[in-house]
Amino acid sequence: SPPAAVSQVTVRDALNQALDEELERDERVFLLGEEVAQYDGAYKISRGLWKKYGDKRVIDTPISEMGFAGIAVGAAMVCLRPVCEFMTFNFSMQAIDQVINSAAKTCYMSAGSIAVPIVFRGPNGASAGVAAQHSQCFAAWYGHCPGLKVVSPWSSEDAKGLLKAAIRDDNPVVMLESELLYGVPFEMSEQAQSKEFVIPIGKAKIEKQGTHVTLVAHSRPVGHCLEAAAVLSKEGVECEVINLRTIRPMDIEMVEASVVKTNHLVTVEGGWPQFGVGAEICARIMEGPAFNYLDAPAVRVTGADVPMPYAKILEDNSIPQVKDIVFAVKKALNI
């Protein structure tokens, strides 16, 4: 049989494809947020959708996150399936009461009688030159809260498969995208471009097999890990790179299986160190069966413990770079 067709698709187009397919598939799905309709989205994620589906399905809102997130949560409670876009997740702070107190807790507090099938999505973490107001990673914040599912895609395939899964899920899902990945093209198989392609929430993916050290990351740092792995490979060190994909529920079994194989662990994230995603992974490994297989302490690579500076040189030094990952691997392997 001929090889399956593979094409280059940007993360932006993959997200647009997912939204288009789900709006078409289920009339209960609608998109709301600032600039999502007539302007085609602040980052052009919703390009063409307002023209195709009209005012009832793609809705421009005022600049009032608490207001439109609340409207979306209420709509979800009466069986619609809203996709609520935040222009950046930093602005979700205005609506965190709605996300946690209204969306995340309702299914539990109603003994399962009220589902809240809603997706909160938008760019998360550092962009470029937007300083502290726009550069925080919320993976640890939202990953902390029971009642939410939290996904953090890297590639175009991740973005499409996880957004479709999130929209179809009966729970509130927080989808943390990276603005710096929107324009990046990734190879996408024919299967990944089909209308029924979904990635199950809670399953990580091994992006590169290796034997010497396990690298675990989510979102943009997955790419940095693969770059670091290529550098280290030339020095005879083979890294296994795991793309978490989901922050909550976390696929700790895949990380454990990898650590059992490599005996070394390095976690990489753009967020802050204290109470971070890497901290959680390290704790889970320490408490579980893989701990006895570690030949050295786990090492965390994180963003700097500061609000994001504006100056480019300081920003570069506040975000994990490939050289930081290479350094951490050598530290873990004592080379």
CSV table of C-alpha atoms in Angstrom, one decimal:
chain,number,residue,atom,x,y,z
A,1,SER,CA,0.0,0.0,0.0
A,2,PRO,CA,1.3,3.5,-0.7
A,3,PRO,CA,2.6,5.5,2.2
A,4,ALA,CA,-0.1,7.7,3.9
A,5,ALA,CA,0.0,11.3,2.7
A,6,VAL,CA,1.7,13.7,5.1
A,7,SER,CA,1.4,17.5,4.8
A,8,GLN,CA,2.7,20.5,6.6
A,9,VAL,CA,0.0,22.2,8.7
A,10,THR,CA,0.6,25.1,11.1
A,11,VAL,CA,-0.8,24.9,14.7
A,12,ARG,CA,-3.1,27.8,13.8
A,13,ASP,CA,-4.6,25.9,10.9
A,14,ALA,CA,-4.9,22.7,12.9
A,15,LEU,CA,-6.9,24.6,15.6
A,16,ASN,CA,-9.1,26.3,12.9
A,17,GLN,CA,-9.7,22.9,11.3
A,18,ALA,CA,-10.8,21.4,14.7
A,19,LEU,CA,-13.2,24.3,15.5
A,20,ASP,CA,-14.7,24.2,12.0
A,21,GLU,CA,-15.2,20.4,12.1
A,22,GLU,CA,-16.8,20.5,15.6
A,23,LEU,CA,-19.1,23.5,14.8
A,24,GLU,CA,-20.2,21.5,11.8
A,25,ARG,CA,-20.6,18.2,13.6
A,26,ASP,CA,-22.6,19.4,16.6
A,27,GLU,CA,-25.0,22.4,16.5
A,28,ARG,CA,-24.6,22.8,20.3
A,29,VAL,CA,-21.0,23.9,19.9
A,30,PHE,CA,-20.4,27.7,19.7
A,31,LEU,CA,-17.4,30.0,20.0
A,32,LEU,CA,-17.3,33.2,22.0
A,33,GLY,CA,-14.6,35.7,23.0
A,34,GLU,CA,-13.0,39.0,22.1
A,35,GLU,CA,-12.5,39.5,18.4
A,36,VAL,CA,-13.4,35.9,17.5
A,37,ALA,CA,-16.0,36.8,14.9
A,38,GLN,CA,-15.7,39.7,12.4
A,39,TYR,CA,-12.0,40.1,13.0
A,40,ASP,CA,-11.3,36.3,12.5
A,41,GLY,CA,-9.7,36.1,16.0
A,42,ALA,CA,-6.9,38.1,17.6
A,43,TYR,CA,-4.5,35.3,16.4
A,44,LYS,CA,-6.7,34.3,13.4
A,45,ILE,CA,-7.5,30.9,14.9
A,46,SER,CA,-11.2,31.4,14.1
A,47,ARG,CA,-10.5,32.7,10.5
A,48,GLY,CA,-13.6,32.2,8.3
A,49,LEU,CA,-15.8,30.7,10.9
A,50,TRP,CA,-18.1,33.7,11.5
A,51,LYS,CA,-18.7,34.0,7.7
A,52,LYS,CA,-19.6,30.3,7.6
A,53,TYR,CA,-21.6,29.9,10.8
A,54,GLY,CA,-23.0,33.4,11.6
A,55,ASP,CA,-23.7,35.4,14.7
A,56,LYS,CA,-25.3,32.7,16.8
A,57,ARG,CA,-22.4,30.3,16.6
A,58,VAL,CA,-19.4,32.7,16.6
A,59,ILE,CA,-19.9,35.5,19.0
A,60,ASP,CA,-17.9,38.7,19.6
A,61,THR,CA,-18.0,39.7,23.3
A,62,PRO,CA,-17.2,42.9,25.1
A,63,ILE,CA,-13.8,43.1,26.9
A,64,SER,CA,-15.2,41.5,30.1
A,65,GLU,CA,-13.7,38.1,30.8
A,66,MET,CA,-15.8,37.5,34.0
A,67,GLY,CA,-18.9,38.3,32.0
A,68,PHE,CA,-18.5,36.2,28.9
A,69,ALA,CA,-16.9,33.3,30.8
A,70,GLY,CA,-19.9,33.3,33.1
A,71,ILE,CA,-22.3,33.4,30.1
A,72,ALA,CA,-20.4,30.4,28.7
A,73,VAL,CA,-20.5,28.4,31.9
A,74,GLY,CA,-24.3,29.0,32.2
A,75,ALA,CA,-24.8,27.9,28.6
A,76,ALA,CA,-22.8,24.7,29.3
A,77,MET,CA,-25.1,24.0,32.3
A,78,VAL,CA,-28.1,24.0,30.0
A,79,CYS,CA,-26.5,21.5,27.6
A,80,LEU,CA,-24.8,23.8,25.0
A,81,ARG,CA,-21.1,23.2,24.4
A,82,PRO,CA,-19.3,26.6,24.4
A,83,VAL,CA,-15.7,27.2,23.4
A,84,CYS,CA,-14.6,30.3,25.4
A,85,GLU,CA,-11.5,32.0,24.0
A,86,PHE,CA,-9.3,34.1,26.3
A,87,MET,CA,-7.1,36.5,24.3
A,88,THR,CA,-4.3,35.4,26.7
A,89,PHE,CA,-4.6,33.1,29.7
A,90,ASN,CA,-3.3,36.0,31.9
A,91,PHE,CA,-6.7,37.6,31.3
A,92,SER,CA,-8.4,34.4,32.5
A,93,MET,CA,-7.5,35.8,36.0
A,94,GLN,CA,-10.5,38.1,35.6
A,95,ALA,CA,-12.6,35.0,35.2
A,96,ILE,CA,-10.9,32.5,37.4
A,97,ASP,CA,-13.9,32.6,39.7
A,98,GLN,CA,-16.1,31.3,36.8
A,99,VAL,CA,-13.5,28.7,35.7
A,100,ILE,CA,-13.0,27.2,39.2
A,101,ASN,CA,-16.0,28.0,41.4
A,102,SER,CA,-18.6,27.8,38.6
A,103,ALA,CA,-17.3,25.3,36.0
A,104,ALA,CA,-14.9,23.0,37.9
A,105,LYS,CA,-17.0,22.4,41.0
A,106,THR,CA,-20.5,22.1,39.7
A,107,CYS,CA,-20.6,18.5,38.5
A,108,TYR,CA,-19.3,17.3,41.9
A,109,MET,CA,-21.5,19.6,44.0
A,110,SER,CA,-24.6,18.6,42.0
A,111,ALA,CA,-23.8,14.9,42.6
A,112,GLY,CA,-23.2,14.5,38.9
A,113,SER,CA,-26.6,15.9,37.8
A,114,ILE,CA,-25.2,19.0,36.1
A,115,ALA,CA,-22.4,18.6,33.6
A,116,VAL,CA,-20.4,21.6,32.4
A,117,PRO,CA,-19.1,20.7,28.9
A,118,ILE,CA,-17.0,23.8,28.3
A,119,VAL,CA,-13.6,24.5,26.8
A,120,PHE,CA,-11.5,27.5,27.9
A,121,ARG,CA,-8.8,28.1,25.4
A,122,GLY,CA,-6.2,30.6,24.2
A,123,PRO,CA,-2.5,31.4,24.4
A,124,ASN,CA,-0.6,30.6,27.6
A,125,GLY,CA,2.9,31.2,28.8
A,126,ALA,CA,5.6,33.4,27.3
A,127,SER,CA,5.2,35.1,24.0
A,128,ALA,CA,7.8,37.6,22.8
A,129,GLY,CA,8.3,41.1,24.2
A,130,VAL,CA,5.0,41.3,26.1
A,131,ALA,CA,6.5,41.6,29.6
A,132,ALA,CA,5.0,40.2,32.8
A,133,GLN,CA,1.3,41.0,32.1
A,134,HIS,CA,1.1,38.5,29.3
A,135,SER,CA,3.8,35.9,29.9
A,136,GLN,CA,2.7,33.6,32.8
A,137,CYS,CA,2.2,29.9,32.4
A,138,PHE,CA,-1.0,28.7,34.1
A,139,ALA,CA,-0.4,24.9,33.7
A,140,ALA,CA,0.4,24.5,37.4
A,141,TRP,CA,-2.5,26.8,38.5
A,142,TYR,CA,-5.3,25.0,36.6
A,143,GLY,CA,-3.6,21.6,36.9
A,144,HIS,CA,-4.0,22.0,40.7
A,145,CYS,CA,-7.8,22.0,40.6
A,146,PRO,CA,-10.0,18.9,40.7
A,147,GLY,CA,-13.0,19.1,38.3
A,148,LEU,CA,-10.9,20.5,35.5
A,149,LYS,CA,-9.1,18.7,32.7
A,150,VAL,CA,-6.0,20.6,31.5
A,151,VAL,CA,-4.3,20.0,28.1
A,152,SER,CA,-1.2,21.6,26.7
A,153,PRO,CA,-0.5,20.8,23.0
A,154,TRP,CA,2.9,21.1,21.2
A,155,SER,CA,2.5,20.0,17.6
A,156,SER,CA,-0.3,20.6,15.1
A,157,GLU,CA,-1.5,17.0,15.6
A,158,ASP,CA,-1.7,17.6,19.4
A,159,ALA,CA,-3.6,20.9,18.8
A,160,LYS,CA,-6.2,19.4,16.6
A,161,GLY,CA,-6.7,16.1,18.4
A,162,LEU,CA,-6.8,17.6,21.9
A,163,LEU,CA,-9.2,20.5,20.9
A,164,LYS,CA,-11.6,18.0,19.3
A,165,ALA,CA,-11.4,15.8,22.4
A,166,ALA,CA,-11.9,18.8,24.7
A,167,ILE,CA,-15.0,20.0,22.8
A,168,ARG,CA,-16.5,16.5,23.0
A,169,ASP,CA,-15.7,16.0,26.7
A,170,ASP,CA,-18.5,16.5,29.2
A,171,ASN,CA,-16.2,18.2,31.7
A,172,PRO,CA,-14.7,21.6,31.7
A,173,VAL,CA,-11.4,21.5,29.8
A,174,VAL,CA,-8.7,24.2,30.0
A,175,MET,CA,-6.6,24.2,26.8
A,176,LEU,CA,-3.3,26.0,27.1
A,177,GLU,CA,-1.9,26.9,23.7
A,178,SER,CA,1.4,28.7,22.8
A,179,GLU,CA,1.2,31.9,20.8
A,180,LEU,CA,4.8,31.3,19.6
A,181,LEU,CA,3.7,27.9,18.1
A,182,TYR,CA,0.7,29.3,16.1
A,183,GLY,CA,2.7,30.0,13.0
A,184,VAL,CA,4.9,26.9,13.2
A,185,PRO,CA,4.2,24.1,10.6
A,186,PHE,CA,4.3,20.5,11.7
A,187,GLU,CA,3.9,17.3,9.6
A,188,MET,CA,0.4,16.0,9.9
A,189,SER,CA,-0.7,12.6,8.6
A,190,GLU,CA,-3.8,11.9,6.6
A,191,GLN,CA,-5.3,10.2,9.6
A,192,ALA,CA,-4.7,13.3,11.8
A,193,GLN,CA,-6.5,15.4,9.2
A,194,SER,CA,-9.6,13.3,9.2
A,195,LYS,CA,-12.8,14.5,10.8
A,196,GLU,CA,-12.8,11.8,13.4
A,197,PHE,CA,-9.2,12.2,14.6
A,198,VAL,CA,-9.1,12.8,18.4
A,199,ILE,CA,-6.3,12.4,20.9
A,200,PRO,CA,-7.5,10.9,24.2
A,201,ILE,CA,-7.1,13.4,27.1
A,202,GLY,CA,-4.6,12.0,29.7
A,203,LYS,CA,-2.3,10.2,27.3
A,204,ALA,CA,1.3,11.4,26.8
A,205,LYS,CA,3.4,10.6,23.7
A,206,ILE,CA,7.0,9.5,23.3
A,207,GLU,CA,8.4,11.9,20.6
A,208,LYS,CA,11.8,10.3,20.6
A,209,GLN,CA,13.0,7.0,22.0
A,210,GLY,CA,16.2,6.9,24.1
A,211,THR,CA,18.1,4.9,26.7
A,212,HIS,CA,20.1,7.3,28.8
A,213,VAL,CA,17.8,10.0,30.2
A,214,THR,CA,14.1,10.8,30.2
A,215,LEU,CA,13.1,14.4,29.2
A,216,VAL,CA,9.5,15.3,30.1
A,217,ALA,CA,8.0,18.6,28.8
A,218,HIS,CA,4.8,20.1,27.5
A,219,SER,CA,3.9,22.8,25.0
A,220,ARG,CA,6.8,24.7,23.3
A,221,PRO,CA,9.6,23.2,25.5
A,222,VAL,CA,9.0,19.8,23.8
A,223,GLY,CA,10.6,21.3,20.7
A,224,HIS,CA,13.5,22.5,22.8
A,225,CYS,CA,13.9,19.0,24.3
A,226,LEU,CA,14.1,17.5,20.8
A,227,GLU,CA,16.8,20.1,19.8
A,228,ALA,CA,18.7,19.3,23.0
A,229,ALA,CA,18.4,15.6,22.3
A,230,ALA,CA,19.9,16.1,18.8
A,231,VAL,CA,22.9,18.0,20.3
A,232,LEU,CA,23.4,15.4,23.0
A,233,SER,CA,23.1,12.5,20.5
A,234,LYS,CA,26.3,13.7,18.8
A,235,GLU,CA,28.0,13.3,22.2
A,236,GLY,CA,26.7,9.7,22.5
A,237,VAL,CA,23.8,10.5,24.9
A,238,GLU,CA,20.4,9.2,23.8
A,239,CYS,CA,17.5,11.1,25.4
A,240,GLU,CA,13.9,9.8,25.5
A,241,VAL,CA,11.6,12.8,25.0
A,242,ILE,CA,8.1,12.6,26.4
A,243,ASN,CA,5.5,15.1,25.3
A,244,LEU,CA,3.0,15.2,28.2
A,245,ARG,CA,0.1,16.6,26.1
A,246,THR,CA,-2.1,16.6,29.2
A,247,ILE,CA,-1.4,18.2,32.5
A,248,ARG,CA,-4.4,16.9,34.3
A,249,PRO,CA,-5.0,14.0,34.5
A,250,MET,CA,-1.2,13.3,34.1
A,251,ASP,CA,0.1,10.2,32.3
A,252,ILE,CA,2.6,9.4,35.1
A,253,GLU,CA,2.6,5.7,34.0
A,254,MET,CA,4.4,6.6,30.8
A,255,VAL,CA,7.0,8.7,32.7
A,256,GLU,CA,7.5,5.9,35.2
A,257,ALA,CA,8.0,3.3,32.4
A,258,SER,CA,10.6,5.6,30.8
A,259,VAL,CA,12.5,6.2,34.0
A,260,VAL,CA,12.6,2.5,34.7
A,261,LYS,CA,14.4,2.2,31.3
A,262,THR,CA,16.7,5.2,31.4
A,263,ASN,CA,17.3,5.6,35.2
A,264,HIS,CA,17.5,9.4,34.9
A,265,LEU,CA,14.8,12.2,34.8
A,266,VAL,CA,14.9,15.8,33.6
A,267,THR,CA,11.6,17.8,33.5
A,268,VAL,CA,11.4,21.0,31.4
A,269,GLU,CA,8.7,23.7,31.5
A,270,GLY,CA,8.3,27.4,30.8
A,271,GLY,CA,6.5,28.0,34.1
A,272,TRP,CA,7.9,29.0,37.5
A,273,PRO,CA,9.7,26.5,39.6
A,274,GLN,CA,7.8,26.6,42.9
A,275,PHE,CA,4.8,24.1,42.9
A,276,GLY,CA,5.3,23.6,39.2
A,277,VAL,CA,4.5,20.8,36.8
A,278,GLY,CA,8.0,19.5,37.1
A,279,ALA,CA,7.7,19.6,40.9
A,280,GLU,CA,4.6,17.4,40.6
A,281,ILE,CA,6.3,14.9,38.3
A,282,CYS,CA,9.3,14.6,40.6
A,283,ALA,CA,7.0,14.1,43.6
A,284,ARG,CA,5.0,11.4,41.8
A,285,ILE,CA,8.1,9.6,40.7
A,286,MET,CA,9.5,9.7,44.2
A,287,GLU,CA,6.3,8.3,45.7
A,288,GLY,CA,5.9,5.5,43.1
A,289,PRO,CA,7.6,2.3,41.9
A,290,ALA,CA,10.1,4.1,39.5
A,291,PHE,CA,11.9,5.8,42.4
A,292,ASN,CA,14.1,2.8,43.0
A,293,TYR,CA,15.3,2.9,39.4
A,294,LEU,CA,16.7,6.4,39.6
A,295,ASP,CA,20.5,6.5,39.5
A,296,ALA,CA,20.6,10.2,40.3
A,297,PRO,CA,18.3,13.0,41.6
A,298,ALA,CA,15.8,14.3,39.1
A,299,VAL,CA,16.6,17.7,37.7
A,300,ARG,CA,14.0,20.5,36.9
A,301,VAL,CA,14.5,23.0,34.1
A,302,THR,CA,12.0,25.9,34.6
A,303,GLY,CA,11.4,29.5,33.9
A,304,ALA,CA,13.2,31.9,36.2
A,305,ASP,CA,11.5,32.7,39.5
A,306,VAL,CA,10.7,36.3,38.4
A,307,PRO,CA,7.8,38.1,36.7
A,308,MET,CA,8.8,38.2,33.0
A,309,PRO,CA,11.1,41.1,32.2
A,310,TYR,CA,10.5,43.2,29.1
A,311,ALA,CA,14.1,43.5,27.8
A,312,LYS,CA,14.9,40.8,25.2
A,313,ILE,CA,18.1,39.7,26.7
A,314,LEU,CA,16.5,39.3,30.2
A,315,GLU,CA,13.5,37.5,28.6
A,316,ASP,CA,15.8,35.0,26.9
A,317,ASN,CA,17.5,34.4,30.3
A,318,SER,CA,14.1,33.9,32.0
A,319,ILE,CA,12.9,31.1,29.7
A,320,PRO,CA,14.5,27.6,29.4
A,321,GLN,CA,16.8,27.5,26.3
A,322,VAL,CA,18.3,24.4,24.6
A,323,LYS,CA,21.6,25.0,26.4
A,324,ASP,CA,19.9,24.9,29.8
A,325,ILE,CA,18.4,21.5,28.9
A,326,VAL,CA,21.8,20.2,27.7
A,327,PHE,CA,23.4,21.4,30.9
A,328,ALA,CA,20.7,19.7,33.1
A,329,VAL,CA,21.1,16.4,31.3
A,330,LYS,CA,24.8,16.5,31.8
A,331,LYS,CA,24.2,17.3,35.5
A,332,ALA,CA,21.8,14.4,35.9
A,333,LEU,CA,24.2,12.0,34.1
A,334,ASN,CA,27.2,13.5,36.0
A,335,ILE,CA,29.2,14.1,32.7
